[in-house]
Coordinates of C-alpha atoms in Angstrom, one line a residue:
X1 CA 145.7 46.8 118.5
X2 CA 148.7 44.3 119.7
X3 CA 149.8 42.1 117.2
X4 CA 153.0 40.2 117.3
X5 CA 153.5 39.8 113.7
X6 CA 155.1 43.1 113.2
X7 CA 157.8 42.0 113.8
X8 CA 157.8 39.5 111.5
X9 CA 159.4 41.1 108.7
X10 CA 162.5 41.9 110.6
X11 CA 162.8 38.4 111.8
X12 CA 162.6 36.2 108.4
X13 CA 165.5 38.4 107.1
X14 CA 167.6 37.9 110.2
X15 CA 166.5 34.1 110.2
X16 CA 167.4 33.9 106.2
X17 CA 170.4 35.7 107.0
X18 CA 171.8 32.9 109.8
X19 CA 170.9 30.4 107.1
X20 CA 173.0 32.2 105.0
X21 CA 175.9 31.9 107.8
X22 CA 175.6 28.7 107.8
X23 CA 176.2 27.9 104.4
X24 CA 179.0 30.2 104.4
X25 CA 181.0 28.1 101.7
X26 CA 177.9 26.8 99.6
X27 CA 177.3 29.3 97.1
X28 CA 174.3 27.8 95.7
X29 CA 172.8 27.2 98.6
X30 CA 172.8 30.9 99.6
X31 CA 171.1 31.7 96.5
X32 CA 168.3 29.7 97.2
X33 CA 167.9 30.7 100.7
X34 CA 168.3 34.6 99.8
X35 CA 165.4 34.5 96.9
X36 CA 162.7 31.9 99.3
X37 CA 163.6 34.3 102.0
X38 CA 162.9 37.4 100.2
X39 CA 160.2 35.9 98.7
X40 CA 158.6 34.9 102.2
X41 CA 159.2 38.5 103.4
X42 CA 157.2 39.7 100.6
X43 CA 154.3 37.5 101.2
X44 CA 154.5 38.5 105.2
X45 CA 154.9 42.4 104.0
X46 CA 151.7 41.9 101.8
X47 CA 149.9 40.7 104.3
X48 CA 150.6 43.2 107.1
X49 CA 150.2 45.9 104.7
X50 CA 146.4 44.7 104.2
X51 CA 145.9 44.3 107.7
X52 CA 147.0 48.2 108.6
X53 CA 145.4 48.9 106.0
X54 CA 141.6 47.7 107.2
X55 CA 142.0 47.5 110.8
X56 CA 144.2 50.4 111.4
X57 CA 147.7 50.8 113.1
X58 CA 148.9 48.2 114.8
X59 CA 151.3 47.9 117.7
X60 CA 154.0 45.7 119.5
X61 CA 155.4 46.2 123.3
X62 CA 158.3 44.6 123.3
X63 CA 158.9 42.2 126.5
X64 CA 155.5 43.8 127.3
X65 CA 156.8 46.7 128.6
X66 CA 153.8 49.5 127.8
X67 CA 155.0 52.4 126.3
X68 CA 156.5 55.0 126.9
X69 CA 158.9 52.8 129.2
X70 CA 159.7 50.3 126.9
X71 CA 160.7 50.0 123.1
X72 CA 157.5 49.8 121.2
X73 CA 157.0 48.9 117.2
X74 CA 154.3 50.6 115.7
X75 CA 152.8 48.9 111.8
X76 CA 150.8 52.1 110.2
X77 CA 149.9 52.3 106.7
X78 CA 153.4 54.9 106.1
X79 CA 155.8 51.9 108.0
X80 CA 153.9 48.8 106.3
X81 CA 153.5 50.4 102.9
X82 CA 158.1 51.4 103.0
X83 CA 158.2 47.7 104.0
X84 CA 156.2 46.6 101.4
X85 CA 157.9 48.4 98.8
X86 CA 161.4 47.5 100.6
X87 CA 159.9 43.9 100.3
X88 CA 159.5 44.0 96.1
X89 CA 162.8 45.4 95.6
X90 CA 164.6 43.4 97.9
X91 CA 163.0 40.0 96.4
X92 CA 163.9 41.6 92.9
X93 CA 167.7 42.4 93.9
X94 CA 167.9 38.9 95.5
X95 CA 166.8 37.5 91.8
X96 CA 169.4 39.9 90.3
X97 CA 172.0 38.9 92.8
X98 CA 171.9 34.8 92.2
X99 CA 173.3 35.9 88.6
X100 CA 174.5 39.1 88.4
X101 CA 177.8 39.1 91.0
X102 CA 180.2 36.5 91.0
X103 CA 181.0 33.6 93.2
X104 CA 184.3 35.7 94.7
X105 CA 182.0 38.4 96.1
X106 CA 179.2 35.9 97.3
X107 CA 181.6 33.9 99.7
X108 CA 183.1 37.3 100.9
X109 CA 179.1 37.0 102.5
X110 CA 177.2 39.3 100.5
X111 CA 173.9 37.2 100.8
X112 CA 173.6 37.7 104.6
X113 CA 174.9 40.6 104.7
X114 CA 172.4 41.8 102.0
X115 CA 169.4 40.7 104.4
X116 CA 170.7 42.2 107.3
X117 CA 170.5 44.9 105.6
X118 CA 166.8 44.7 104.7
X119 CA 166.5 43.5 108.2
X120 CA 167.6 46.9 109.4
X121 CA 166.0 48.6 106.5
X122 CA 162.4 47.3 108.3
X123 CA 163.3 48.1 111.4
X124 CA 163.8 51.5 111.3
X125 CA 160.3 51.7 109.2
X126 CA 158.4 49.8 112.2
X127 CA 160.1 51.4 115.2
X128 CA 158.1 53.6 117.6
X129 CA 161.0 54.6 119.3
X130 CA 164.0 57.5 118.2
X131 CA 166.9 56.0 120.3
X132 CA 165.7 52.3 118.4
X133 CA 165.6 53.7 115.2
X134 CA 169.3 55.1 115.8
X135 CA 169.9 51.7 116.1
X136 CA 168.5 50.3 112.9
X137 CA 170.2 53.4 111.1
X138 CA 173.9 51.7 112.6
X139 CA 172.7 48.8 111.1
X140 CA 171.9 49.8 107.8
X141 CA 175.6 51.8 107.8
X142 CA 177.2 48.6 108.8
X143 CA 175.8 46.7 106.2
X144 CA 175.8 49.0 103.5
X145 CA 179.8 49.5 104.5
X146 CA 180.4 46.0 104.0
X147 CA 178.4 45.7 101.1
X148 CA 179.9 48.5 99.4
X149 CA 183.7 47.4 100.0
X150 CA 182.9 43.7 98.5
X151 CA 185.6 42.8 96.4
X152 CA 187.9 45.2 97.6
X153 CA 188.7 47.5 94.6
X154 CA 190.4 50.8 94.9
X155 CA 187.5 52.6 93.8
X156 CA 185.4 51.1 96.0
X157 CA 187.2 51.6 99.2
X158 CA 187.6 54.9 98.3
X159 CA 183.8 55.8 97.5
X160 CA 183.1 53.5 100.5
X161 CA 185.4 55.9 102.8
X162 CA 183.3 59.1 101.4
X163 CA 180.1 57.0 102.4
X164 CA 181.3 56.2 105.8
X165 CA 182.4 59.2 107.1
X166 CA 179.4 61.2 106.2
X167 CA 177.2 58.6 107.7
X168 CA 179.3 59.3 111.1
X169 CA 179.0 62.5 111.0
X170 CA 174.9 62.2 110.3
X171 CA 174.6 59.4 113.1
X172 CA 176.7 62.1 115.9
X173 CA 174.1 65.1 114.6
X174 CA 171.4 62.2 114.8
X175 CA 172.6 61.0 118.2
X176 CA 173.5 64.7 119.9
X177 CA 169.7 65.5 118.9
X178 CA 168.4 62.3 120.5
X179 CA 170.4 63.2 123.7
X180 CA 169.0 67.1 123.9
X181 CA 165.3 65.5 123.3
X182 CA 166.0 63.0 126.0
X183 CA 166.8 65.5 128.2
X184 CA 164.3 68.1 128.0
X185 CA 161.7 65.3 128.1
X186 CA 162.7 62.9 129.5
X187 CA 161.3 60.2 126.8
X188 CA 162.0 58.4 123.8
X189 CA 159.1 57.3 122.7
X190 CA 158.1 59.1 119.6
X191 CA 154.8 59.2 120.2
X192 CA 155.3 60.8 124.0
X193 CA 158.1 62.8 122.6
X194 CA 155.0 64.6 120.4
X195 CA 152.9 65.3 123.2
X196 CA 155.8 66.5 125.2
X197 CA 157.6 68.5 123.2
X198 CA 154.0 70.9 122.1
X199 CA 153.7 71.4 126.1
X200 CA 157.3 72.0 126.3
X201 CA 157.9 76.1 126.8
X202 CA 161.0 76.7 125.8
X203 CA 160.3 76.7 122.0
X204 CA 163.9 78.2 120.6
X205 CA 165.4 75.1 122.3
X206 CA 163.0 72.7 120.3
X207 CA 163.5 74.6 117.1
X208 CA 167.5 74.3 117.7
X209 CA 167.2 70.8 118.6
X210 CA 165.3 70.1 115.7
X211 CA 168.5 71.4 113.4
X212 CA 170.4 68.1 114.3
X213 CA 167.7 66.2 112.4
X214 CA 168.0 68.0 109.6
X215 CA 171.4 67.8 109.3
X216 CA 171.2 64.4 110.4
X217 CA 168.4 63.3 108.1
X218 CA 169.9 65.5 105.4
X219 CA 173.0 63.8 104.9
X220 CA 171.6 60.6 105.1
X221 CA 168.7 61.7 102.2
X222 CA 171.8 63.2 100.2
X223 CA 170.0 67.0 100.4
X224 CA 172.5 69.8 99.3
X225 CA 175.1 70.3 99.9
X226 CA 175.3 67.4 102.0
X227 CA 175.2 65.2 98.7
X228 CA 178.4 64.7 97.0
X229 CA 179.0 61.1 99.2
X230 CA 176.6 59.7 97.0
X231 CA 177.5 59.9 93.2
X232 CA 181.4 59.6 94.8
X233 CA 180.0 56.0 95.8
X234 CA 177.0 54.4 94.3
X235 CA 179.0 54.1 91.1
X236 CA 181.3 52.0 92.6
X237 CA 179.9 49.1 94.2
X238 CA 178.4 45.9 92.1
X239 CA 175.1 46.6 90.6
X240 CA 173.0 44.6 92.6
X241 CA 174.6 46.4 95.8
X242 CA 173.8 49.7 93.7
X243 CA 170.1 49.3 93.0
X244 CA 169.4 48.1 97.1
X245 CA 171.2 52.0 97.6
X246 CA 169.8 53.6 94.9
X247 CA 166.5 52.5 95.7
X248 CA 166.2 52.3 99.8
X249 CA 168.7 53.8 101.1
X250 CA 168.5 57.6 101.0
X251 CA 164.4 56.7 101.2
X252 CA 165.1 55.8 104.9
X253 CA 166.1 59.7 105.2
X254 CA 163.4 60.8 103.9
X255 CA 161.0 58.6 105.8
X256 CA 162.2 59.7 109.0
X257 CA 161.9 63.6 107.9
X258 CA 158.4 62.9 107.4
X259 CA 157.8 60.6 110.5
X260 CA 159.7 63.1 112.8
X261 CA 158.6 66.0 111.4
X262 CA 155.2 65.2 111.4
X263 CA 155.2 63.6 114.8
X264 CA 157.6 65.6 116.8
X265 CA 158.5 68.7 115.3
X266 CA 155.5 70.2 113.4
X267 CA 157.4 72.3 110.7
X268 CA 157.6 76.4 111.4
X269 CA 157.8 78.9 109.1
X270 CA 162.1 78.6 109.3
X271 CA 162.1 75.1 109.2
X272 CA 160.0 75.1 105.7
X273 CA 161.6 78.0 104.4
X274 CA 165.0 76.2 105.1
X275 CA 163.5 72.8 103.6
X276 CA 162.5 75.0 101.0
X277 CA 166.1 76.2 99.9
X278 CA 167.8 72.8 100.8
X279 CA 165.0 71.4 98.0
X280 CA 165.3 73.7 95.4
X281 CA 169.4 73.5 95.6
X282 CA 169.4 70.0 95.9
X283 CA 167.1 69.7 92.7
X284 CA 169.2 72.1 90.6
X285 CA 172.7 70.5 91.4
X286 CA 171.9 67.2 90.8
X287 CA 170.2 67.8 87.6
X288 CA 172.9 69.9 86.4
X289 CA 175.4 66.8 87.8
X290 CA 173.4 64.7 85.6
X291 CA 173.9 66.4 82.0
X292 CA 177.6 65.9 81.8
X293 CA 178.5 62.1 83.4
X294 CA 178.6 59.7 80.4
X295 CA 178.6 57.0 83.2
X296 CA 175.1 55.3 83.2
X297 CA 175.7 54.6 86.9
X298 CA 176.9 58.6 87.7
X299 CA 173.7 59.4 86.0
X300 CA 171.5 57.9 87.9
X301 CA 173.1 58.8 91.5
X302 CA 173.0 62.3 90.0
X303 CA 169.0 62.0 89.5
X304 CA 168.7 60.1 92.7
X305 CA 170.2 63.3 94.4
X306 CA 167.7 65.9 92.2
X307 CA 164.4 63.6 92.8
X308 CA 165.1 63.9 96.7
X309 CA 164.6 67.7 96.1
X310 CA 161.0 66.7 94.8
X311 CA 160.3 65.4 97.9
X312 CA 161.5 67.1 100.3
X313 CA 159.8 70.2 98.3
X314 CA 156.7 68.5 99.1
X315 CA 157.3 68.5 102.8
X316 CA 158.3 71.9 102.9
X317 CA 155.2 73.3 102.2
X318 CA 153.9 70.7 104.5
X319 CA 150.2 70.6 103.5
X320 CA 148.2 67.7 102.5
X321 CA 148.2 68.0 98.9
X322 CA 152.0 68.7 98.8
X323 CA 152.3 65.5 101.3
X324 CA 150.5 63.5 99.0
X325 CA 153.0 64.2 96.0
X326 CA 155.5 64.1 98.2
X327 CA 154.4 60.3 99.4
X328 CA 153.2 59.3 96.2
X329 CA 157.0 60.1 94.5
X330 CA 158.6 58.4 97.3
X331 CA 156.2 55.2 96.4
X332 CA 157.0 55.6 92.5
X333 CA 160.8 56.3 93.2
X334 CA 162.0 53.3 95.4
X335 CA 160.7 51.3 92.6
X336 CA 161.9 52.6 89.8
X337 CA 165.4 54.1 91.5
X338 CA 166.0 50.6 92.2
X339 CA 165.1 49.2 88.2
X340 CA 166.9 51.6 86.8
X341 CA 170.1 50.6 88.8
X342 CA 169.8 46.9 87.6
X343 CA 169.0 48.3 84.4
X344 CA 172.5 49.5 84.1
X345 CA 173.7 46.4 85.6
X346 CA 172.0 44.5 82.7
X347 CA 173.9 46.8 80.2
X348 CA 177.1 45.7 81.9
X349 CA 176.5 42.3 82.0
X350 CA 175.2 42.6 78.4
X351 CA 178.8 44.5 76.8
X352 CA 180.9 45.1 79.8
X353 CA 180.4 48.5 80.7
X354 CA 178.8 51.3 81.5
X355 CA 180.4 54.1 79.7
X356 CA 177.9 56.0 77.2
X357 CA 180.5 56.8 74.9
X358 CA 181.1 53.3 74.2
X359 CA 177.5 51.9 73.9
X360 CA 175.3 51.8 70.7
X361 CA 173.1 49.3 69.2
X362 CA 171.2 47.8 72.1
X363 CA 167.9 48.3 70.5
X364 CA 168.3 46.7 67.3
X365 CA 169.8 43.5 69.2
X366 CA 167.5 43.5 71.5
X367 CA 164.2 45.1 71.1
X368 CA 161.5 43.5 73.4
X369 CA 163.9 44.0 76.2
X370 CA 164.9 47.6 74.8
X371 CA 161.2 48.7 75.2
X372 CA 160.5 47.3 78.8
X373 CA 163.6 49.2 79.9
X374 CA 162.3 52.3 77.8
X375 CA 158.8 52.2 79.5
X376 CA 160.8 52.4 82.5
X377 CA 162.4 55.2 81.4
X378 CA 159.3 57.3 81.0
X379 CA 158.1 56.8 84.2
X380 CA 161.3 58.1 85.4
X381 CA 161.1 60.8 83.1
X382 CA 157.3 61.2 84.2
X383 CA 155.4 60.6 80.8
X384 CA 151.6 60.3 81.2
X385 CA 150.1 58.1 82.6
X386 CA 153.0 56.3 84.1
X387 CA 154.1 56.6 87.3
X388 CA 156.4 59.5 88.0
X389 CA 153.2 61.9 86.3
X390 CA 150.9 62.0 88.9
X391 CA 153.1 62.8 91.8
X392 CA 154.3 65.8 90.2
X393 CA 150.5 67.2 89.8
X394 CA 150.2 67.3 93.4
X395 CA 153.2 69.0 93.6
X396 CA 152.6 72.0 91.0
X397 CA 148.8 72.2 92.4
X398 CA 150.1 73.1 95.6
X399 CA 153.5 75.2 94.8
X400 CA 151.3 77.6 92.6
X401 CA 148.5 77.8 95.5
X402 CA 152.1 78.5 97.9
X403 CA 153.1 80.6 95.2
X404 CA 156.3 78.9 95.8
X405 CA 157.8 79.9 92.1
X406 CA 161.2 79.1 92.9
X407 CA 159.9 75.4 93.5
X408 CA 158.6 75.9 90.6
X409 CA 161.2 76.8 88.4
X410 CA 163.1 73.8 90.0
X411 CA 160.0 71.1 89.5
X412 CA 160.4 72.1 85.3
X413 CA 164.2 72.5 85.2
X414 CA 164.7 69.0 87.2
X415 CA 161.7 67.5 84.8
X416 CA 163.4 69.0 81.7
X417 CA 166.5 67.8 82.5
X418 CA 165.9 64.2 83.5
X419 CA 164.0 64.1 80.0
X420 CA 167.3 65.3 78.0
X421 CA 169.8 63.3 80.1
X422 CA 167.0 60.0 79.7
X423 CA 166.4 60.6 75.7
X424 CA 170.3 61.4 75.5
X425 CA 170.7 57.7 77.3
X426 CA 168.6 56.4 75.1
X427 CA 170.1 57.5 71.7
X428 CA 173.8 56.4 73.1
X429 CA 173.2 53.5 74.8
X430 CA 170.1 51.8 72.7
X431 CA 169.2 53.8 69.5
X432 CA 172.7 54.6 67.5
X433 CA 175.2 52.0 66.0
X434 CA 178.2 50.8 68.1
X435 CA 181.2 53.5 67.7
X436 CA 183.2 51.8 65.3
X437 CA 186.4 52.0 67.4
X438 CA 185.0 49.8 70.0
X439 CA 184.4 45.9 69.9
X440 CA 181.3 44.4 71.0
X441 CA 180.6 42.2 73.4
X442 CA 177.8 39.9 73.1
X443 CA 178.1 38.3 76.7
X444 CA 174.4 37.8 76.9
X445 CA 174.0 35.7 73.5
X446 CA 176.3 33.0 75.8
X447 CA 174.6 33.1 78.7
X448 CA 172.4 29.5 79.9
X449 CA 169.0 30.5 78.7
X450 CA 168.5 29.8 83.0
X451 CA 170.6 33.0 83.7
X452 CA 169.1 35.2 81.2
X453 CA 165.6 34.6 82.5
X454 CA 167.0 35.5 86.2
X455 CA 168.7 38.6 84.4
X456 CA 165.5 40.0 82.9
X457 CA 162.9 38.9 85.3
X458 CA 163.4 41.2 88.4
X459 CA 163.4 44.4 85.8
X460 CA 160.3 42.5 84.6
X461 CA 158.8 42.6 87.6
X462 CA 159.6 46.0 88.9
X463 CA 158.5 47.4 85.6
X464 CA 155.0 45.5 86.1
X465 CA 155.0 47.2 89.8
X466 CA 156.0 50.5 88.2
X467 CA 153.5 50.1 85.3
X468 CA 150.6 49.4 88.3
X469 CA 151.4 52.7 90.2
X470 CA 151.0 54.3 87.0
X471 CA 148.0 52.6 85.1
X472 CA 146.0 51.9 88.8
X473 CA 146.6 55.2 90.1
X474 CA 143.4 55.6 91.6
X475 CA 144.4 53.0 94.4
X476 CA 147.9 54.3 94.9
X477 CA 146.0 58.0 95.6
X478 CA 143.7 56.5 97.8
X479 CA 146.8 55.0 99.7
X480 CA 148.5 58.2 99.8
X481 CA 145.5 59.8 101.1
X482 CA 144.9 57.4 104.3
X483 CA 149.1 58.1 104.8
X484 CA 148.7 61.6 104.3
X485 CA 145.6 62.2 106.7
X486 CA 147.7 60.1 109.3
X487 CA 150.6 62.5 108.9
X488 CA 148.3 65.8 109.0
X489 CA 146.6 64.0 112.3
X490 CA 148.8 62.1 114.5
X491 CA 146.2 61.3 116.6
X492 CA 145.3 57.5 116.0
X493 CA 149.5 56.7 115.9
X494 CA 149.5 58.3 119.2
X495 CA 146.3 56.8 120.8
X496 CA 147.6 53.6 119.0
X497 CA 150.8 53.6 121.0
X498 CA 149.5 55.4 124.8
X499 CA 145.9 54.3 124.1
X500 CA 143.1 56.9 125.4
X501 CA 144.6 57.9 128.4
X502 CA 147.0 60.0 126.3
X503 CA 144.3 62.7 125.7
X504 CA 142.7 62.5 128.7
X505 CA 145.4 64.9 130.6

């Protein structure tokens, strides 16, 4: 069905974000506009996710040119359920952002630049079209560049240098791949491309072609050993910048492995066996990068990098069960990636740093706000029933019934180790005294009680999110399973897009 408001998402960022322009010099003012404008998007996300999700996919022509001949934007329940969740974290962040940065970074333009981001971030969830969602990828580089370089310390520029130059070289494999499909069929819509490309004969030329995305998608998802840009960067940038990349950013990757992959090129036995490898690596390193950085922020990059493995496990053995875990632990990790990142910016705001070595005591002065970060924690960790459990069923049902035992092996050393490297954080940062050689800094105590509710309330509300997922998984599984089916079956995207007369050739 044709609906126009699918496009709506992408527009109230780009609107909020001129506002923003506007106001260059008005600090306050941006603040405002950023958390009503996030807070719009969500209401407009919630409300296109309902409609996908009982009328079924929903499509846009742009200038009414009908598909395949002109760019098309397609809302299914995958696409409005990554804008949904790309809705709640970006409201949360904006909350975050009015009080955690400071008024230097915020008139270097953070604020629009941090909803063109999300702006771009939608996009590339609702395009129908590979050469458009190219686009929204340069978007999302752009953004996150100047976002990441805010402020303009050494550390940054160099973390954002790392960043940029491996997201040119994914964006060439990216592009080179787009060209080869073009050329061999002549299309780029995605849903003609997967109609074209099973009648195309020359299969080794597909299967080659379908390298670039890999590499392409890998770098951008931060799979081994395509990974190190990411704990070399996220560490760097203010924490509000961190938890948008920590939570969305290498999620984009991994959406378009599964929309691409699904759609265009059905996985082959190399293609999972090589997903295979790249997820078992990519697991194993970044646990093992986790157990030794005393940096909160290095910590978490390090567990971002090991929970991609989880999923892109999932999508190696590219059944429906393993898709469902797969789905379901990107659903549970954009959410809690992205509270675990403001988490750590609380800390710092809280005594000034993030070094483990030089925390203690948060607990004992704060202890209602110690145990919503710990339950937080544990559905990182993956403690029944929360959130980060019932992903990982899916995905030990279906390695043993693969008898994929390296996968395995990886899902309980990755498990194990997020549990020491979490309990560890916990006994430094929140459970032990203060080392006695460092000075304390109570930061919070003098905060406006105004700016400590706006400190607290988006990890608050992410929890709550995190603590639904968890607690209400019965509705998040019957999600997964409607994504899932349409993954498995492609059919009603691509009848959606080229109608009936698709399948009547």
């Amino acid at each position: 069905m044709i609906d126009n408001h699918i496009l709506a998402p992408v527009f109230i960022h780009l609107f909020t974000a001129i506002l923003q322009l506007i106001a260059w010099r008005k600090t306050i003012s941006q603040r405002f506009l950023s958390v009503g404008g996030a807070f719009i998007g969500l209401l407009i996300a919630i409300r296109l996710f309902a409609q996908v999700y009982n009328e079924g996919p929903l499509h846009l022509n742009a200038s009414n040119w009908d598909a395949p001949f002109g760019i098309v934007f397609v809302a299914d329940p995958l696409a409005t359920t990554m804008v949904l969740l790309t809705s709640i974290a970006g409201f949360a962040v904006s909350i975050f952002s009015s009080i955690g940065l400071n008024r230097q970074r915020m008139l270097y333009g953070y604020f629009p630049i941090f909803h063109f981001l999300l702006m771009g971030l939608n996009g590339a969830f609702l395009t129908g079209d590979i050469f458009n969602l190219y686009v929204w990828f340069e978007v999302i580089i752009i953004s996150s560049f100047v976002l990441m370089t805010l402020g303009g310390r050494k550390a940054q520029l160099e973390g954002a240098v790392k960043y940029m130059s491996m997201n040119i070289l994914a964006s060439t494999f990216f592009l080179t791949g787009i060209g080869i499909l073009y050329g061999i069929t002549g299309s780029l819509n995605m849903a003609d491309l997967a109609l074209k490309i099973r009648d195309f004969p020359n299969k080794p030329l597909v299967g080659v072609t379908s390298i670039f995305f890999i590499l392409g998608f890998g770098i951008k998802s931060a799979v081994f050993p395509l990974y190190y840009w990411l704990p070399s960067s996220y560490h760097t940038p203010p924490s509000a910048v961190a938890a948008t990349f920590g939570g969305l950013l290498t999620k984009v990757g991994i959406y378009a492995i599964l929309r691409v992959f699904s759609l265009i090129f059905i996985p082959d036995d190399f293609t999972r066996t090589l997903f295979m490898v790249l997820a078992v690596l990519t697991i194993l390193t970044g646990a093992f990068g986790a157990m030794v950085k005393p940096n909160i922020r290095r910590l978490f990059s390090y567990l971002i990098v090991c929970h991609i493995g989880f999923m892109l496990g999932g999508i190696a053995m590219f059944s429906k069960i393993a898709l469902m875990g797969t789905v379901f632990y990107l659903i549970h990790d954009i959410i809690v990636k992205t509270n675990m990142f403001l988490i750590a910016g609380f800390i710092r705001q809280v005594r000034g740093t993030m070094d483990m070595n030089k925390l203690g005591g948060l607990y004992k002065d704060y202890p209602i706000i110690s145990l919503i970060i710990a339950l937080v924690l544990f559905s990182l960790v993956g403690i029944p029933p929360l959130s980060g459990f019932w992903p990982k069923i899916y995905l030990f049902q279906e390695a043993f019934i693969e008898k994929q035992y390296f996968f395995v092996a990886a899902l309980i050393i990755g498990s194990l180790v997020t549990l020491y490297v979490i309990a560890k954080m916990w006994a430094d940062v929140f459970w032990k005294d203060v080392p006695a050689d460092v000075e304390v800094e109570n930061k919070f105590e003098t905060m406006p009680p105004f700016k400590k509710i706006l400190l607290v309330l988006p990890i608050l509300l992410l929890c709550g999110v995190t603590l639904y997922i968890g607690i209400q998984a019965e509705n998040i599984i019957l999600l997964v399973d409607k994504i899932t089916n349409e993954l498995m079956d492609t059919s009603p995207y691509i009848r959606t897009v080229l109608g009936d007369k698709a399948f009547e050739q």
